XYZ file of C-alpha atoms in Angstrom:
628
model
C 74.321 169.723 27.194
C 76.112 166.483 27.797
C 79.295 167.720 25.792
C 79.266 171.310 27.883
C 79.334 169.435 31.172
C 81.784 167.090 30.259
C 83.879 170.101 29.304
C 82.874 171.967 32.396
C 83.855 169.102 34.626
C 87.103 168.536 32.924
C 88.066 172.378 33.327
C 87.034 172.401 37.249
C 88.842 169.090 37.561
C 92.269 170.780 35.739
C 91.966 174.161 37.925
C 91.484 172.135 41.256
C 94.146 169.979 40.670
C 96.568 172.422 39.262
C 97.280 173.347 42.943
C 98.197 169.925 43.798
C 100.173 169.112 40.574
C 103.757 167.488 41.109
C 106.492 169.761 41.245
C 108.048 170.270 37.716
C 111.362 167.685 37.517
C 113.134 166.542 34.692
C 111.774 163.347 35.316
C 108.262 164.068 35.285
C 108.399 166.097 32.379
C 110.591 164.650 29.897
C 110.511 161.357 30.949
C 107.273 159.924 32.799
C 105.289 162.964 31.776
C 101.415 162.546 31.412
C 101.022 165.688 29.287
C 99.707 164.432 25.884
C 101.917 166.740 24.105
C 105.205 165.309 25.685
C 103.941 161.670 24.992
C 103.243 162.525 21.186
C 106.848 163.632 20.869
C 108.217 160.654 22.802
C 106.502 158.412 20.031
C 107.570 160.488 17.509
C 111.332 160.429 18.357
C 111.087 156.498 19.334
C 109.071 156.025 15.883
C 111.763 158.243 13.951
C 114.770 155.834 15.887
C 112.736 152.493 14.972
C 112.343 153.876 11.212
C 116.071 154.690 10.836
C 116.964 150.864 12.096
C 114.198 149.450 9.782
C 115.552 151.563 6.902
C 119.533 150.225 7.774
C 118.261 146.676 8.063
C 116.516 146.944 4.597
C 119.741 148.381 3.205
C 121.784 145.256 4.497
C 119.264 142.419 2.714
C 119.012 144.837 -0.411
C 123.043 144.641 -0.602
C 122.578 140.861 -0.674
C 120.052 140.909 -3.343
C 122.254 143.002 -5.442
C 125.452 141.377 -5.135
C 124.608 137.658 -3.878
C 127.824 135.992 -5.076
C 130.241 138.998 -3.692
C 131.892 139.362 -0.123
C 132.040 142.367 1.656
C 134.930 141.927 4.542
C 133.271 144.999 6.270
C 129.802 143.025 6.716
C 131.969 140.640 8.649
C 133.599 143.078 10.737
C 130.268 144.721 11.362
C 128.170 141.584 12.310
C 130.396 138.859 12.892
C 128.972 135.570 12.917
C 125.687 136.557 11.068
C 128.102 137.534 8.050
C 130.560 134.710 7.850
C 133.355 135.714 4.908
C 131.450 139.126 4.135
C 128.468 137.574 3.128
C 125.141 137.545 5.283
C 124.310 134.265 6.292
C 120.623 133.004 4.328
C 119.222 132.575 8.221
C 120.289 136.276 8.859
C 119.102 137.556 5.542
C 115.532 135.924 6.823
C 116.119 137.522 9.947
C 116.289 141.044 8.701
C 113.582 140.778 6.268
C 111.159 139.938 9.034
C 112.458 142.507 11.794
C 112.281 145.149 8.853
C 108.831 144.176 8.256
C 107.865 144.199 11.971
C 109.228 147.277 12.757
C 108.066 149.151 9.645
C 104.505 147.592 9.853
C 103.986 147.855 13.577
C 106.787 150.120 15.572
C 106.768 152.912 12.958
C 103.838 152.898 10.605
C 101.479 152.085 13.818
C 102.637 153.243 16.815
C 105.002 156.061 15.381
C 102.482 157.579 13.315
C 98.897 157.018 15.271
C 101.072 157.273 18.825
C 102.418 160.398 17.763
C 99.631 162.250 16.248
C 96.688 160.940 18.143
C 98.281 162.119 21.373
C 99.303 165.427 19.740
C 95.792 166.366 17.841
C 92.950 164.920 19.647
C 92.881 166.852 22.808
C 94.056 170.210 20.810
C 91.765 169.849 17.816
C 88.842 168.924 19.965
C 89.288 171.385 23.015
C 90.189 169.089 25.569
C 92.903 169.624 28.557
C 94.288 166.125 28.155
C 93.326 162.473 27.489
C 90.720 160.893 29.195
C 93.395 159.049 31.368
C 96.482 160.962 31.261
C 98.041 157.854 33.571
C 97.010 155.097 30.879
C 98.361 157.488 28.043
C 101.801 157.341 29.545
C 101.812 153.640 30.250
C 101.178 153.172 26.398
C 104.111 154.927 25.401
C 106.259 153.055 28.205
C 104.995 149.490 27.147
C 105.584 150.594 23.265
C 109.235 151.619 24.126
C 109.756 148.352 26.224
C 108.296 146.713 23.142
C 110.815 148.305 20.870
C 113.618 147.391 23.125
C 113.074 143.794 23.631
C 112.531 143.814 19.527
C 116.015 144.728 19.020
C 117.748 142.838 21.886
C 116.820 139.803 19.961
C 119.882 140.755 17.688
C 122.103 139.962 20.533
C 121.142 136.733 21.311
C 123.074 133.467 20.543
C 120.996 132.269 17.293
C 119.689 135.669 16.165
C 116.449 137.249 15.563
C 113.117 136.157 14.416
C 112.662 134.360 10.909
C 109.878 133.417 8.861
C 108.634 136.767 7.690
C 106.512 139.394 9.530
C 103.621 137.160 9.533
C 105.629 134.502 11.611
C 103.180 131.736 10.244
C 103.867 128.050 11.618
C 105.326 125.985 11.743
C 108.670 128.077 11.474
C 107.372 130.218 14.350
C 105.722 127.305 16.298
C 108.917 124.987 16.413
C 111.889 126.394 18.254
C 114.395 124.122 16.579
C 113.033 124.459 13.190
C 115.665 127.315 12.460
C 118.143 129.339 14.165
C 115.406 132.303 14.050
C 112.739 130.190 15.378
C 114.429 129.861 18.689
C 115.100 132.654 21.652
C 114.534 135.550 18.945
C 111.228 134.049 17.968
C 110.391 134.119 21.605
C 111.306 137.749 21.811
C 109.583 138.432 18.811
C 106.294 137.188 20.801
C 106.663 139.151 23.829
C 107.368 142.078 22.359
C 104.266 142.001 20.421
C 102.200 141.466 23.383
C 103.781 144.263 24.974
C 103.055 146.392 21.546
C 99.431 145.118 21.423
C 99.108 146.234 25.278
C 100.069 149.700 24.208
C 98.014 149.978 21.055
C 94.688 148.782 23.201
C 95.785 151.522 25.970
C 95.905 154.118 23.356
C 93.114 153.132 21.304
C 90.688 152.969 24.204
C 91.952 156.386 25.498
C 91.577 158.184 22.374
C 87.928 156.854 21.640
C 87.440 158.057 25.314
C 88.783 161.480 24.512
C 86.720 162.049 21.422
C 83.671 160.531 22.641
C 83.239 162.374 26.146
C 85.626 165.772 26.075
C 84.926 167.834 23.173
C 84.620 171.175 23.967
C 81.506 173.109 24.060
C 79.987 173.493 20.187
C 82.303 170.541 19.200
C 79.527 168.388 17.735
C 81.000 164.989 15.655
C 80.578 167.156 12.346
C 82.703 169.858 13.559
C 85.715 167.773 14.088
C 88.509 167.941 11.818
C 89.050 165.052 9.551
C 92.389 163.964 11.357
C 90.026 163.728 14.561
C 87.858 161.111 12.708
C 90.759 159.133 11.082
C 92.328 159.017 14.624
C 89.120 158.057 16.149
C 88.266 155.478 13.749
C 91.904 154.179 13.690
C 91.687 153.532 17.237
C 88.073 151.576 17.082
C 89.947 149.586 14.616
C 92.728 149.081 16.561
C 90.786 147.796 19.857
C 88.398 145.547 18.009
C 91.190 144.071 15.616
C 94.089 143.685 17.963
C 93.074 140.892 20.528
C 92.345 138.555 17.703
C 96.388 138.608 17.201
C 96.696 138.543 21.209
C 94.639 135.159 21.040
C 96.857 133.945 18.093
C 99.922 134.771 19.910
C 99.105 133.034 23.099
C 98.113 129.852 21.114
C 101.352 130.019 19.153
C 103.174 130.199 22.575
C 101.615 126.991 24.049
C 102.518 125.255 20.874
C 106.211 126.335 21.626
C 106.366 125.527 24.929
C 103.617 123.171 26.167
C 103.177 120.995 23.191
C 100.173 121.954 22.148
C 98.890 121.358 18.622
C 96.872 124.321 17.461
C 98.693 124.869 14.137
C 100.821 121.922 14.385
C 100.145 118.386 12.337
C 102.453 115.916 11.020
C 105.396 117.542 11.145
C 108.992 115.742 10.369
C 111.911 117.608 11.460
C 115.341 116.200 10.573
C 114.053 113.013 9.748
C 111.896 112.755 13.012
C 107.975 112.512 13.018
C 107.091 114.858 15.556
C 103.986 113.867 17.756
C 101.975 116.956 16.695
C 98.238 115.856 15.622
C 95.225 117.700 14.816
C 96.489 121.545 14.197
C 96.231 123.837 11.017
C 98.616 126.495 10.256
C 95.768 127.874 8.439
C 94.340 128.630 11.750
C 97.002 130.987 12.340
C 96.542 132.654 9.126
C 92.847 133.416 9.885
C 93.941 134.800 13.195
C 96.761 136.622 11.931
C 95.073 138.281 8.942
C 92.241 139.053 10.887
C 94.017 141.832 12.590
C 96.302 142.095 9.386
C 94.148 143.501 7.085
C 92.540 146.192 9.512
C 96.325 146.534 10.251
C 96.713 147.919 6.775
C 94.098 151.008 7.462
C 95.319 151.230 10.804
C 98.361 152.323 9.171
C 96.648 154.309 6.449
C 93.862 156.132 7.757
C 95.996 158.416 9.932
C 97.789 158.861 6.761
C 94.563 159.999 5.109
C 93.236 162.344 7.645
C 96.727 164.111 7.903
C 97.044 164.503 4.016
C 93.420 166.106 3.986
C 93.923 168.582 6.969
C 97.202 169.515 5.215
C 95.839 169.885 1.667
C 92.755 172.183 2.653
C 95.129 174.486 4.681
C 97.825 174.717 1.933
C 95.198 174.813 -0.875
C 93.027 177.443 0.868
C 90.052 175.963 0.174
C 87.391 173.755 2.020
C 87.903 170.180 1.665
C 85.869 168.810 -0.954
C 82.890 166.681 0.265
C 83.607 166.864 4.015
C 80.609 164.255 4.833
C 81.497 161.766 2.066
C 85.226 161.830 3.451
C 83.897 161.010 6.960
C 81.454 158.209 5.473
C 84.485 156.965 3.460
C 86.533 156.628 6.544
C 83.381 154.724 8.338
C 82.920 152.700 5.292
C 86.513 151.787 5.473
C 86.545 150.654 9.081
C 83.262 148.270 8.815
C 84.556 146.602 5.292
C 88.227 146.203 6.466
C 86.833 143.537 8.776
C 85.290 141.174 6.000
C 88.066 141.125 3.543
C 91.255 139.562 5.364
C 90.356 136.313 3.026
C 92.126 137.651 0.344
C 95.644 137.269 1.742
C 94.641 133.434 1.641
C 93.466 132.534 -1.626
C 96.362 130.269 -2.030
C 95.805 128.118 1.075
C 93.320 125.933 -0.697
C 90.108 127.895 0.242
C 86.788 127.010 -0.970
C 86.337 129.083 -4.361
C 82.638 130.304 -3.115
C 84.546 131.744 -0.140
C 87.150 133.107 -2.240
C 84.435 134.658 -4.583
C 82.945 136.529 -1.173
C 86.380 137.800 -0.436
C 87.215 138.984 -3.803
C 83.623 140.856 -3.978
C 84.205 142.528 -0.635
C 87.938 143.450 -1.432
C 86.765 145.170 -4.956
C 84.037 146.966 -2.576
C 86.231 148.296 -0.394
C 88.153 150.135 -3.078
C 85.123 152.230 -3.601
C 85.432 154.520 -0.131
C 89.119 154.899 -1.300
C 88.482 156.195 -4.907
C 86.074 158.629 -3.098
C 88.938 160.059 -1.088
C 91.348 160.140 -3.475
C 88.600 161.830 -5.849
C 87.645 164.619 -3.070
C 91.559 164.826 -2.551
C 91.902 165.886 -5.968
C 89.181 167.817 -6.154
C 90.236 170.074 -3.398
C 93.526 170.665 -5.244
C 91.577 171.610 -8.124
C 91.755 175.397 -8.785
C 93.018 175.932 -5.227
C 95.762 178.736 -4.439
C 98.264 176.480 -3.499
C 101.211 176.982 -1.253
C 103.711 174.227 -1.723
C 105.212 174.161 1.446
C 107.258 170.783 2.377
C 103.977 169.298 3.822
C 101.647 170.082 1.129
C 104.632 168.470 -0.918
C 104.284 165.453 0.846
C 100.334 165.161 1.067
C 100.267 165.362 -2.499
C 103.261 162.709 -2.767
C 100.764 160.491 -0.363
C 97.621 161.149 -2.864
C 100.200 159.858 -5.503
C 101.540 156.553 -3.969
C 97.939 155.682 -2.658
C 96.556 155.887 -6.311
C 99.663 154.277 -8.273
C 99.864 151.134 -5.167
C 96.230 151.254 -4.831
C 95.663 150.516 -8.610
C 97.696 147.264 -8.267
C 95.356 146.319 -5.362
C 92.611 145.669 -7.857
C 94.905 143.098 -9.490
C 95.888 141.041 -6.116
C 91.980 141.179 -5.046
C 91.174 139.110 -7.748
C 91.534 135.615 -6.481
C 92.577 134.345 -10.069
C 95.206 137.019 -10.699
C 96.247 136.453 -7.079
C 97.282 132.769 -7.126
C 99.711 133.593 -9.695
C 101.131 137.152 -8.102
C 101.167 135.829 -4.716
C 104.461 135.951 -2.705
C 106.177 137.672 -5.809
C 107.778 141.007 -5.718
C 104.250 142.049 -7.598
C 102.747 141.889 -4.123
C 105.928 143.989 -2.470
C 105.196 146.728 -4.758
C 101.862 146.812 -4.092
C 102.048 147.369 -0.250
C 105.271 148.933 -0.117
C 103.376 151.831 -2.264
C 100.103 151.794 -1.416
C 100.976 151.199 2.616
C 104.432 151.535 3.239
C 105.493 154.992 1.021
C 102.159 156.463 1.218
C 101.676 156.149 5.108
C 105.347 157.349 5.765
C 104.501 160.399 3.412
C 101.166 161.437 5.172
C 103.240 160.808 8.688
C 105.920 163.157 7.301
C 103.781 165.765 6.108
C 102.317 165.583 9.717
C 105.904 165.990 10.724
C 106.807 169.214 8.899
C 102.943 170.802 9.324
C 102.789 170.562 13.138
C 106.422 171.053 14.098
C 105.805 174.417 14.978
C 103.079 173.026 17.484
C 105.187 170.355 19.089
C 108.497 172.129 19.040
C 107.724 175.902 18.865
C 110.104 176.420 15.990
C 109.996 176.075 12.127
C 111.894 173.231 10.166
C 114.112 174.607 7.321
C 112.154 174.650 4.083
C 115.006 174.159 1.549
C 115.856 171.062 3.397
C 112.497 170.097 3.491
C 112.218 170.122 -0.468
C 115.720 168.028 -1.046
C 114.032 165.657 1.588
C 110.800 165.132 -0.376
C 111.953 165.230 -3.927
C 114.926 162.599 -3.561
C 112.572 160.486 -0.947
C 109.776 161.009 -3.943
C 111.642 159.781 -6.824
C 113.919 157.111 -4.752
C 110.545 155.329 -3.428
C 109.312 155.440 -7.173
C 112.669 153.832 -8.212
C 112.684 151.238 -5.516
C 109.221 149.822 -5.863
C 107.963 150.783 -9.580
C 110.397 148.205 -11.040
C 109.477 145.234 -8.731
C 106.186 145.184 -10.654
C 107.643 143.852 -13.563
C 110.008 141.382 -11.671
C 106.535 140.116 -10.050
C 104.656 139.703 -13.378
C 107.499 137.432 -14.591
C 107.290 135.250 -11.263
C 110.138 136.190 -9.389
C 109.497 135.484 -5.488
C 110.000 137.447 -2.770
C 112.169 136.709 0.295
C 114.721 134.612 -1.743
C 118.231 134.761 -0.616
C 119.537 134.860 -4.083
C 117.553 134.549 -7.210
C 120.698 133.808 -9.246
C 120.091 130.087 -8.160
C 117.240 130.145 -10.851
C 118.881 130.847 -14.104
C 115.627 132.075 -15.860
C 115.457 134.868 -13.288
C 118.952 136.132 -14.023
C 118.608 139.185 -15.897
C 116.627 140.505 -13.022
C 120.045 140.710 -11.128
C 120.801 144.067 -13.007
C 117.647 145.485 -11.686
C 117.732 144.490 -8.365
C 121.301 146.455 -8.453
C 119.387 149.459 -9.608
C 116.929 148.902 -6.673
C 119.585 148.750 -4.400
C 121.270 151.841 -5.382
C 117.756 153.766 -5.450
C 116.974 152.532 -1.957
C 120.620 153.851 -0.705
C 119.708 157.298 -2.488
C 116.548 157.454 -0.804
C 118.098 156.130 2.544
C 120.742 159.035 2.300
C 118.074 161.636 2.044
C 116.670 160.826 5.211
C 119.748 162.016 6.770
C 118.955 165.651 5.456
C 115.592 165.078 7.595
C 117.411 163.913 10.662
C 119.742 166.687 10.398
C 116.786 169.096 9.798
C 114.358 167.673 12.447
C 117.305 167.961 15.283
C 118.842 171.133 14.140
C 115.240 173.074 14.023
C 114.670 171.567 17.573
C 117.274 173.662 19.100
C 118.108 176.160 16.731
C 114.967 176.605 14.116
C 113.396 179.955 13.426
C 110.878 180.597 16.392
C 107.215 180.027 15.063
C 104.366 182.429 15.603
C 101.227 181.169 16.921
C 99.187 180.313 13.718
C 102.036 180.039 10.869
C 99.781 178.490 8.478
C 96.956 180.439 8.943
C 94.877 177.297 9.580
C 91.460 177.169 11.192
C 91.521 174.417 13.962
C 91.711 174.760 17.477
C 95.432 173.512 18.096
C 96.424 177.013 16.726
C 94.617 178.862 19.118
C 96.503 177.502 22.210
C 99.711 179.738 23.397
C 102.894 179.080 21.834
C 104.425 178.094 25.178
C 103.233 174.564 25.985
C 101.074 174.571 29.209
C 99.750 171.789 30.830
C 96.149 171.829 30.133
C 96.435 173.245 26.943
C 94.725 176.533 27.210
C 95.289 179.370 29.926
C 91.642 180.072 31.108
C 88.674 179.148 29.304
C 88.843 176.654 26.626
C 87.601 177.845 23.378
C 83.798 177.249 22.237
C 83.307 176.088 18.504
C 80.748 178.064 16.475
C 81.777 176.155 12.717
C 83.510 173.426 10.764
C 87.244 173.550 10.369
C 87.500 174.063 6.590
C 85.984 177.742 6.135
C 88.922 178.948 3.923
C 88.565 181.706 0.958
C 84.969 182.012 2.094
C 83.486 184.962 -0.217
C 82.505 188.391 1.807
C 85.661 187.780 4.302
C 88.749 190.024 4.271
C 90.987 187.003 5.309
C 91.232 183.748 3.471
C 90.522 181.459 6.763
C 88.212 181.878 9.429
C 88.989 179.925 12.997
C 86.637 177.704 14.572
C 85.932 179.884 17.274
C 85.171 182.699 15.361
C 81.214 183.059 16.028
C 79.354 183.754 13.331
C 77.866 187.775 14.349
C 81.366 188.708 13.517
C 81.560 187.386 10.152
C 77.842 188.321 8.708
C 79.246 189.372 5.526
C 80.503 185.950 4.709
C 77.993 183.831 6.237
C 75.574 181.944 4.295
C 72.219 180.202 5.115
C 73.417 176.675 5.246
C 75.702 177.755 8.137
C 73.140 178.094 10.418
C 71.401 174.637 9.830
C 71.187 174.026 13.743
C 71.105 177.464 14.687
C 67.714 178.944 14.035
C 68.425 182.111 16.347
C 71.453 182.501 14.414
C 69.642 182.446 11.241
C 67.210 184.809 12.256
C 70.028 187.299 13.017
C 71.389 186.649 9.863
C 68.063 187.330 7.724
C 67.742 190.542 9.726
C 71.457 191.645 9.412
C 70.589 190.810 4.905
C 67.595 192.738 5.100
C 69.087 195.700 6.976
C 71.818 195.613 4.158
C 69.329 195.469 1.415
C 67.538 198.161 2.649
C 70.664 200.578 2.971
C 71.826 199.509 -0.516
C 68.124 200.528 -1.869
C 68.740 204.291 0.060
C 72.324 204.402 -1.561
């Protein structure tokens, strides 16, 4: 009854407010829109823009790694003082690594992924008119955009953007005079991240409130698609974890600007003893990684939910083990808060405490393995349609498996101490987190593009984009495992300074050209995306024959999603290829009374009246067969 009451209230509120809705203008339709669908597009386009910038930064420092002793005059022309003589300066190299990591982890894989698909799918898939607070939802995007602009503006300050890695460990981040990237660029990094976290918290609270309070009639928790479950639990993670980073950043600002010593002690800078006592940089690591490891799952869980939906739709099969998938997401959400210490095995941690973190790290592999098994079982003997979205979803599973297996090595304290801060770590998290999440995001873009823009993307360009990106990603990151096993450290400006690693220079060159190849492939996606928005083939209402509620909404977007009454939900979202039904899909808003020949007794677990009606129908059918 409470769900029904909320639904009715939202409907009445919408219809009463419709008469007083502001007159549509360009500003309130496309810029300061409070419609969740437009906000989803804003997050997506901003996220793609930031991804393109992050990719360009990575190609710049990959050129330095491939050709550490060569000069490229074009670099000096483009970058000026940051590339004197045509070579990146060591300080600017560190800035590129830092801003690349920050952009990809936070601005693309957190805001770009969750911001896009939580805004688009949560109201549409649970049957809500909009988010619980459309105004706060709009603010969450604008805080994200402001954070993005501030982060990029650091390239235009005198000493350049922040350095020291995307984890901004003290003392490099706490002493403005430590290196050029510790000055104004680091200040802008901190301001940008505070704005970003504000955006994430506003969005997360909105997503949680919407899922709990605004589901349509019949939409109980066990009828929600796995995308909604993943986005809901991701929002819970963000709301609980991001404030800890805010606390860490505030203390860092105090150390930088007000002479406190939360993270600093016994510092000697340029031969001068600094007046800092009593602090510890390990405190910052605890605060950072208490967010940092849940952040890994904030990134990957939406990709898991998206891939689950895409694979079920395009396998024409029910998702295997729906309840196990939900419980595994819940398990990941809980366990992710008690594994952060595995990032800190080399800090001198007590071996007993390291053992505890090692055990919890290995335990969290169990729900991930459950999900992987269920994805493979969903694909098994399915009537698979290899759309671009399906290929990217399968690619996501491939990267999750290959990258996840190396996580078992790094979760073991004895091995991690040897592999920490080597290219093995780079390979691991770029496969399991970076590539897998990017592929999940791209699967969602190809799958829900018709719902967002009312047109279809070109499939041929989609296939080209997938295969070149898939092969390119493996060529880039897989060789790094072997570099890491020999101890080649990450973030080094030029490994040729250490002659024992000279033979890896050819591998670095190969990796760089593979990265350039994969980067060029993204141009096919950008062209396909922009061209399809304006000139793509117009879509039908339900192009994929999917069951979830968003495909029951009109093709033409309306503020409120549905004209008239919101559909009522009767069944779970994965009734595909059900025996006895003429078509291989049954949408969630189709009552069981209309599908008697395909109904099963367990369909009526919470519906005794429906079960009684089904039993009567079954008895009648048997009687008719006996007469025949």
